């Protein structure tokens, strides 16, 4: 049974906790990739490149933002701790206990920055999706 700092993790939850920890470690790279994708999109718009090229850059930026949101959510879950995970196939009582633990965890000062970052990234992604709609791609 792997150990977290000061906590034991049940076998049922160890795998998702470890997967989230690995994903959370990639947070900085994913945010950097999203920033670079945004800069490429803005530069292409400033240079008035073709619609097809801008469309591809918009999609790349959206994917990069989505990856950054996933990493931030994973970091938030890791900060909340293993009690915020419900084992696969858990009964309603165990799922509810995990849900309550997640809500309690989001109120802790150590988790709050991650919650704010998730909200910020989701807002940026939704603003991008609403502001930069493109017509459907038509084969040339």
mmCIF file of the C-alpha atoms, coordinates in Angstrom:
data_MODEL
# 
_entry.id   MODEL 
# 
loop_
_atom_site.group_PDB 
_atom_site.id 
_atom_site.type_symbol 
_atom_site.label_atom_id 
_atom_site.label_alt_id 
_atom_site.label_comp_id 
_atom_site.label_asym_id 
_atom_site.label_entity_id 
_atom_site.label_seq_id 
_atom_site.pdbx_PDB_ins_code 
_atom_site.Cartn_x 
_atom_site.Cartn_y 
_atom_site.Cartn_z 
_atom_site.occupancy 
_atom_site.B_iso_or_equiv 
_atom_site.pdbx_formal_charge 
_atom_site.auth_seq_id 
_atom_site.auth_comp_id 
_atom_site.auth_asym_id 
_atom_site.auth_atom_id 
_atom_site.pdbx_PDB_model_num 
ATOM 1   C CA . UNK A 1 1   ? 0.000   0.000  0.000   1.00 0.00 ? 1   UNK A CA 1 
ATOM 2   C CA . UNK A 1 2   ? 1.674   3.275  -1.081  1.00 0.00 ? 2   UNK A CA 1 
ATOM 3   C CA . UNK A 1 3   ? 1.947   5.977  1.493   1.00 0.00 ? 3   UNK A CA 1 
ATOM 4   C CA . UNK A 1 4   ? 1.208   9.632  1.086   1.00 0.00 ? 4   UNK A CA 1 
ATOM 5   C CA . UNK A 1 5   ? 2.885   12.037 3.471   1.00 0.00 ? 5   UNK A CA 1 
ATOM 6   C CA . UNK A 1 6   ? 1.420   10.956 6.799   1.00 0.00 ? 6   UNK A CA 1 
ATOM 7   C CA . UNK A 1 7   ? -1.564  9.112  5.304   1.00 0.00 ? 7   UNK A CA 1 
ATOM 8   C CA . UNK A 1 8   ? -2.345  5.582  4.248   1.00 0.00 ? 8   UNK A CA 1 
ATOM 9   C CA . UNK A 1 9   ? -4.200  5.141  1.011   1.00 0.00 ? 9   UNK A CA 1 
ATOM 10  C CA . UNK A 1 10  ? -6.585  2.252  0.459   1.00 0.00 ? 10  UNK A CA 1 
ATOM 11  C CA . UNK A 1 11  ? -5.822  -0.084 -2.419  1.00 0.00 ? 11  UNK A CA 1 
ATOM 12  C CA . UNK A 1 12  ? -9.038  0.953  -4.172  1.00 0.00 ? 12  UNK A CA 1 
ATOM 13  C CA . UNK A 1 13  ? -8.037  4.601  -4.273  1.00 0.00 ? 13  UNK A CA 1 
ATOM 14  C CA . UNK A 1 14  ? -4.254  4.324  -4.696  1.00 0.00 ? 14  UNK A CA 1 
ATOM 15  C CA . UNK A 1 15  ? -4.341  4.104  -8.481  1.00 0.00 ? 15  UNK A CA 1 
ATOM 16  C CA . UNK A 1 16  ? -6.483  7.227  -9.114  1.00 0.00 ? 16  UNK A CA 1 
ATOM 17  C CA . UNK A 1 17  ? -4.485  9.178  -6.529  1.00 0.00 ? 17  UNK A CA 1 
ATOM 18  C CA . UNK A 1 18  ? -1.215  8.263  -8.244  1.00 0.00 ? 18  UNK A CA 1 
ATOM 19  C CA . UNK A 1 19  ? -2.636  9.077  -11.696 1.00 0.00 ? 19  UNK A CA 1 
ATOM 20  C CA . UNK A 1 20  ? -3.738  12.492 -10.436 1.00 0.00 ? 20  UNK A CA 1 
ATOM 21  C CA . UNK A 1 21  ? -0.347  13.092 -8.843  1.00 0.00 ? 21  UNK A CA 1 
ATOM 22  C CA . UNK A 1 22  ? 1.397   12.413 -12.186 1.00 0.00 ? 22  UNK A CA 1 
ATOM 23  C CA . UNK A 1 23  ? -1.068  14.647 -14.023 1.00 0.00 ? 23  UNK A CA 1 
ATOM 24  C CA . UNK A 1 24  ? -0.640  17.419 -11.436 1.00 0.00 ? 24  UNK A CA 1 
ATOM 25  C CA . UNK A 1 25  ? 3.127   17.319 -11.942 1.00 0.00 ? 25  UNK A CA 1 
ATOM 26  C CA . UNK A 1 26  ? 2.552   18.214 -15.600 1.00 0.00 ? 26  UNK A CA 1 
ATOM 27  C CA . UNK A 1 27  ? 0.581   21.340 -14.676 1.00 0.00 ? 27  UNK A CA 1 
ATOM 28  C CA . UNK A 1 28  ? 3.355   23.867 -15.399 1.00 0.00 ? 28  UNK A CA 1 
ATOM 29  C CA . UNK A 1 29  ? 4.144   22.348 -18.798 1.00 0.00 ? 29  UNK A CA 1 
ATOM 30  C CA . UNK A 1 30  ? 0.478   22.343 -19.777 1.00 0.00 ? 30  UNK A CA 1 
ATOM 31  C CA . UNK A 1 31  ? -0.031  25.959 -18.780 1.00 0.00 ? 31  UNK A CA 1 
ATOM 32  C CA . UNK A 1 32  ? 3.117   26.890 -20.695 1.00 0.00 ? 32  UNK A CA 1 
ATOM 33  C CA . UNK A 1 33  ? 1.811   25.029 -23.752 1.00 0.00 ? 33  UNK A CA 1 
ATOM 34  C CA . UNK A 1 34  ? -1.508  26.896 -23.480 1.00 0.00 ? 34  UNK A CA 1 
ATOM 35  C CA . UNK A 1 35  ? 0.313   30.220 -23.248 1.00 0.00 ? 35  UNK A CA 1 
ATOM 36  C CA . UNK A 1 36  ? 2.411   29.397 -26.296 1.00 0.00 ? 36  UNK A CA 1 
ATOM 37  C CA . UNK A 1 37  ? -0.694  28.303 -28.227 1.00 0.00 ? 37  UNK A CA 1 
ATOM 38  C CA . UNK A 1 38  ? -2.401  31.584 -27.349 1.00 0.00 ? 38  UNK A CA 1 
ATOM 39  C CA . UNK A 1 39  ? 0.618   33.606 -28.491 1.00 0.00 ? 39  UNK A CA 1 
ATOM 40  C CA . UNK A 1 40  ? 0.699   31.701 -31.780 1.00 0.00 ? 40  UNK A CA 1 
ATOM 41  C CA . UNK A 1 41  ? -3.022  32.360 -32.290 1.00 0.00 ? 41  UNK A CA 1 
ATOM 42  C CA . UNK A 1 42  ? -2.698  36.068 -31.532 1.00 0.00 ? 42  UNK A CA 1 
ATOM 43  C CA . UNK A 1 43  ? 0.313   36.398 -33.826 1.00 0.00 ? 43  UNK A CA 1 
ATOM 44  C CA . UNK A 1 44  ? -1.541  34.680 -36.663 1.00 0.00 ? 44  UNK A CA 1 
ATOM 45  C CA . UNK A 1 45  ? -4.520  36.975 -36.171 1.00 0.00 ? 45  UNK A CA 1 
ATOM 46  C CA . UNK A 1 46  ? -2.273  40.037 -36.180 1.00 0.00 ? 46  UNK A CA 1 
ATOM 47  C CA . UNK A 1 47  ? -0.631  38.873 -39.399 1.00 0.00 ? 47  UNK A CA 1 
ATOM 48  C CA . UNK A 1 48  ? -4.081  38.226 -40.907 1.00 0.00 ? 48  UNK A CA 1 
ATOM 49  C CA . UNK A 1 49  ? -3.274  34.675 -41.910 1.00 0.00 ? 49  UNK A CA 1 
ATOM 50  C CA . UNK A 1 50  ? -5.777  32.425 -43.677 1.00 0.00 ? 50  UNK A CA 1 
ATOM 51  C CA . UNK A 1 51  ? -8.972  31.325 -41.954 1.00 0.00 ? 51  UNK A CA 1 
ATOM 52  C CA . UNK A 1 52  ? -7.938  27.686 -42.148 1.00 0.00 ? 52  UNK A CA 1 
ATOM 53  C CA . UNK A 1 53  ? -4.660  28.365 -40.349 1.00 0.00 ? 53  UNK A CA 1 
ATOM 54  C CA . UNK A 1 54  ? -6.349  30.484 -37.682 1.00 0.00 ? 54  UNK A CA 1 
ATOM 55  C CA . UNK A 1 55  ? -8.977  27.779 -37.209 1.00 0.00 ? 55  UNK A CA 1 
ATOM 56  C CA . UNK A 1 56  ? -6.259  25.185 -36.574 1.00 0.00 ? 56  UNK A CA 1 
ATOM 57  C CA . UNK A 1 57  ? -4.580  27.507 -34.062 1.00 0.00 ? 57  UNK A CA 1 
ATOM 58  C CA . UNK A 1 58  ? -7.911  28.109 -32.307 1.00 0.00 ? 58  UNK A CA 1 
ATOM 59  C CA . UNK A 1 59  ? -8.458  24.387 -31.959 1.00 0.00 ? 59  UNK A CA 1 
ATOM 60  C CA . UNK A 1 60  ? -4.905  23.886 -30.698 1.00 0.00 ? 60  UNK A CA 1 
ATOM 61  C CA . UNK A 1 61  ? -5.395  26.642 -28.109 1.00 0.00 ? 61  UNK A CA 1 
ATOM 62  C CA . UNK A 1 62  ? -8.671  25.095 -26.952 1.00 0.00 ? 62  UNK A CA 1 
ATOM 63  C CA . UNK A 1 63  ? -7.025  21.695 -26.568 1.00 0.00 ? 63  UNK A CA 1 
ATOM 64  C CA . UNK A 1 64  ? -4.113  23.202 -24.655 1.00 0.00 ? 64  UNK A CA 1 
ATOM 65  C CA . UNK A 1 65  ? -6.492  25.028 -22.315 1.00 0.00 ? 65  UNK A CA 1 
ATOM 66  C CA . UNK A 1 66  ? -8.470  21.837 -21.756 1.00 0.00 ? 66  UNK A CA 1 
ATOM 67  C CA . UNK A 1 67  ? -5.269  19.969 -20.867 1.00 0.00 ? 67  UNK A CA 1 
ATOM 68  C CA . UNK A 1 68  ? -4.310  22.729 -18.429 1.00 0.00 ? 68  UNK A CA 1 
ATOM 69  C CA . UNK A 1 69  ? -7.759  22.559 -16.800 1.00 0.00 ? 69  UNK A CA 1 
ATOM 70  C CA . UNK A 1 70  ? -7.409  18.781 -16.396 1.00 0.00 ? 70  UNK A CA 1 
ATOM 71  C CA . UNK A 1 71  ? -4.008  19.177 -14.743 1.00 0.00 ? 71  UNK A CA 1 
ATOM 72  C CA . UNK A 1 72  ? -5.271  21.904 -12.399 1.00 0.00 ? 72  UNK A CA 1 
ATOM 73  C CA . UNK A 1 73  ? -8.265  19.755 -11.423 1.00 0.00 ? 73  UNK A CA 1 
ATOM 74  C CA . UNK A 1 74  ? -5.926  16.852 -10.710 1.00 0.00 ? 74  UNK A CA 1 
ATOM 75  C CA . UNK A 1 75  ? -3.722  19.105 -8.559  1.00 0.00 ? 75  UNK A CA 1 
ATOM 76  C CA . UNK A 1 76  ? -6.817  20.231 -6.671  1.00 0.00 ? 76  UNK A CA 1 
ATOM 77  C CA . UNK A 1 77  ? -7.855  16.615 -6.027  1.00 0.00 ? 77  UNK A CA 1 
ATOM 78  C CA . UNK A 1 78  ? -4.336  15.751 -4.849  1.00 0.00 ? 78  UNK A CA 1 
ATOM 79  C CA . UNK A 1 79  ? -4.384  18.741 -2.486  1.00 0.00 ? 79  UNK A CA 1 
ATOM 80  C CA . UNK A 1 80  ? -7.752  17.625 -1.104  1.00 0.00 ? 80  UNK A CA 1 
ATOM 81  C CA . UNK A 1 81  ? -6.324  14.209 -0.321  1.00 0.00 ? 81  UNK A CA 1 
ATOM 82  C CA . UNK A 1 82  ? -7.224  10.560 -0.744  1.00 0.00 ? 82  UNK A CA 1 
ATOM 83  C CA . UNK A 1 83  ? -10.386 10.804 1.336   1.00 0.00 ? 83  UNK A CA 1 
ATOM 84  C CA . UNK A 1 84  ? -11.907 12.863 -1.470  1.00 0.00 ? 84  UNK A CA 1 
ATOM 85  C CA . UNK A 1 85  ? -11.821 9.847  -3.794  1.00 0.00 ? 85  UNK A CA 1 
ATOM 86  C CA . UNK A 1 86  ? -14.602 7.288  -3.922  1.00 0.00 ? 86  UNK A CA 1 
ATOM 87  C CA . UNK A 1 87  ? -13.492 3.740  -4.779  1.00 0.00 ? 87  UNK A CA 1 
ATOM 88  C CA . UNK A 1 88  ? -14.674 2.312  -8.095  1.00 0.00 ? 88  UNK A CA 1 
ATOM 89  C CA . UNK A 1 89  ? -18.114 0.767  -7.628  1.00 0.00 ? 89  UNK A CA 1 
ATOM 90  C CA . UNK A 1 90  ? -18.549 2.270  -4.167  1.00 0.00 ? 90  UNK A CA 1 
ATOM 91  C CA . UNK A 1 91  ? -21.953 2.392  -2.561  1.00 0.00 ? 91  UNK A CA 1 
ATOM 92  C CA . UNK A 1 92  ? -23.918 5.619  -2.204  1.00 0.00 ? 92  UNK A CA 1 
ATOM 93  C CA . UNK A 1 93  ? -22.727 6.197  1.344   1.00 0.00 ? 93  UNK A CA 1 
ATOM 94  C CA . UNK A 1 94  ? -19.047 6.033  0.364   1.00 0.00 ? 94  UNK A CA 1 
ATOM 95  C CA . UNK A 1 95  ? -19.607 8.288  -2.677  1.00 0.00 ? 95  UNK A CA 1 
ATOM 96  C CA . UNK A 1 96  ? -21.428 10.819 -0.495  1.00 0.00 ? 96  UNK A CA 1 
ATOM 97  C CA . UNK A 1 97  ? -18.640 10.728 2.107   1.00 0.00 ? 97  UNK A CA 1 
ATOM 98  C CA . UNK A 1 98  ? -16.082 11.419 -0.637  1.00 0.00 ? 98  UNK A CA 1 
ATOM 99  C CA . UNK A 1 99  ? -18.221 14.263 -1.989  1.00 0.00 ? 99  UNK A CA 1 
ATOM 100 C CA . UNK A 1 100 ? -18.439 15.831 1.474   1.00 0.00 ? 100 UNK A CA 1 
ATOM 101 C CA . UNK A 1 101 ? -14.670 15.462 1.908   1.00 0.00 ? 101 UNK A CA 1 
ATOM 102 C CA . UNK A 1 102 ? -14.091 17.202 -1.436  1.00 0.00 ? 102 UNK A CA 1 
ATOM 103 C CA . UNK A 1 103 ? -16.318 20.107 -0.392  1.00 0.00 ? 103 UNK A CA 1 
ATOM 104 C CA . UNK A 1 104 ? -14.546 20.370 2.955   1.00 0.00 ? 104 UNK A CA 1 
ATOM 105 C CA . UNK A 1 105 ? -11.199 20.184 1.197   1.00 0.00 ? 105 UNK A CA 1 
ATOM 106 C CA . UNK A 1 106 ? -12.026 23.049 -1.159  1.00 0.00 ? 106 UNK A CA 1 
ATOM 107 C CA . UNK A 1 107 ? -12.592 25.243 1.895   1.00 0.00 ? 107 UNK A CA 1 
ATOM 108 C CA . UNK A 1 108 ? -9.064  24.638 3.224   1.00 0.00 ? 108 UNK A CA 1 
ATOM 109 C CA . UNK A 1 109 ? -6.495  27.390 2.608   1.00 0.00 ? 109 UNK A CA 1 
ATOM 110 C CA . UNK A 1 110 ? -4.022  24.946 1.049   1.00 0.00 ? 110 UNK A CA 1 
ATOM 111 C CA . UNK A 1 111 ? -6.552  23.886 -1.602  1.00 0.00 ? 111 UNK A CA 1 
ATOM 112 C CA . UNK A 1 112 ? -8.101  27.267 -2.316  1.00 0.00 ? 112 UNK A CA 1 
ATOM 113 C CA . UNK A 1 113 ? -5.385  28.448 -4.761  1.00 0.00 ? 113 UNK A CA 1 
ATOM 114 C CA . UNK A 1 114 ? -5.967  25.351 -6.888  1.00 0.00 ? 114 UNK A CA 1 
ATOM 115 C CA . UNK A 1 115 ? -9.719  25.899 -6.834  1.00 0.00 ? 115 UNK A CA 1 
ATOM 116 C CA . UNK A 1 116 ? -9.192  29.487 -7.959  1.00 0.00 ? 116 UNK A CA 1 
ATOM 117 C CA . UNK A 1 117 ? -6.824  28.339 -10.702 1.00 0.00 ? 117 UNK A CA 1 
ATOM 118 C CA . UNK A 1 118 ? -9.338  25.768 -11.971 1.00 0.00 ? 118 UNK A CA 1 
ATOM 119 C CA . UNK A 1 119 ? -12.003 28.485 -12.083 1.00 0.00 ? 119 UNK A CA 1 
ATOM 120 C CA . UNK A 1 120 ? -9.645  30.888 -13.880 1.00 0.00 ? 120 UNK A CA 1 
ATOM 121 C CA . UNK A 1 121 ? -8.681  28.337 -16.514 1.00 0.00 ? 121 UNK A CA 1 
ATOM 122 C CA . UNK A 1 122 ? -12.271 27.210 -17.074 1.00 0.00 ? 122 UNK A CA 1 
ATOM 123 C CA . UNK A 1 123 ? -13.333 30.826 -17.511 1.00 0.00 ? 123 UNK A CA 1 
ATOM 124 C CA . UNK A 1 124 ? -10.529 31.434 -20.001 1.00 0.00 ? 124 UNK A CA 1 
ATOM 125 C CA . UNK A 1 125 ? -11.501 28.325 -21.956 1.00 0.00 ? 125 UNK A CA 1 
ATOM 126 C CA . UNK A 1 126 ? -15.184 29.264 -22.052 1.00 0.00 ? 126 UNK A CA 1 
ATOM 127 C CA . UNK A 1 127 ? -14.372 32.849 -23.057 1.00 0.00 ? 127 UNK A CA 1 
ATOM 128 C CA . UNK A 1 128 ? -12.217 31.479 -25.869 1.00 0.00 ? 128 UNK A CA 1 
ATOM 129 C CA . UNK A 1 129 ? -14.956 29.126 -27.000 1.00 0.00 ? 129 UNK A CA 1 
ATOM 130 C CA . UNK A 1 130 ? -17.582 31.860 -26.990 1.00 0.00 ? 130 UNK A CA 1 
ATOM 131 C CA . UNK A 1 131 ? -15.426 34.579 -28.531 1.00 0.00 ? 131 UNK A CA 1 
ATOM 132 C CA . UNK A 1 132 ? -13.705 32.686 -31.291 1.00 0.00 ? 132 UNK A CA 1 
ATOM 133 C CA . UNK A 1 133 ? -16.379 30.629 -32.946 1.00 0.00 ? 133 UNK A CA 1 
ATOM 134 C CA . UNK A 1 134 ? -15.495 29.637 -36.422 1.00 0.00 ? 134 UNK A CA 1 
ATOM 135 C CA . UNK A 1 135 ? -17.722 28.531 -39.245 1.00 0.00 ? 135 UNK A CA 1 
ATOM 136 C CA . UNK A 1 136 ? -17.715 24.783 -39.904 1.00 0.00 ? 136 UNK A CA 1 
ATOM 137 C CA . UNK A 1 137 ? -14.811 23.626 -41.996 1.00 0.00 ? 137 UNK A CA 1 
ATOM 138 C CA . UNK A 1 138 ? -15.818 23.242 -45.614 1.00 0.00 ? 138 UNK A CA 1 
ATOM 139 C CA . UNK A 1 139 ? -13.714 21.093 -47.898 1.00 0.00 ? 139 UNK A CA 1 
ATOM 140 C CA . UNK A 1 140 ? -12.066 23.250 -50.548 1.00 0.00 ? 140 UNK A CA 1 
# 
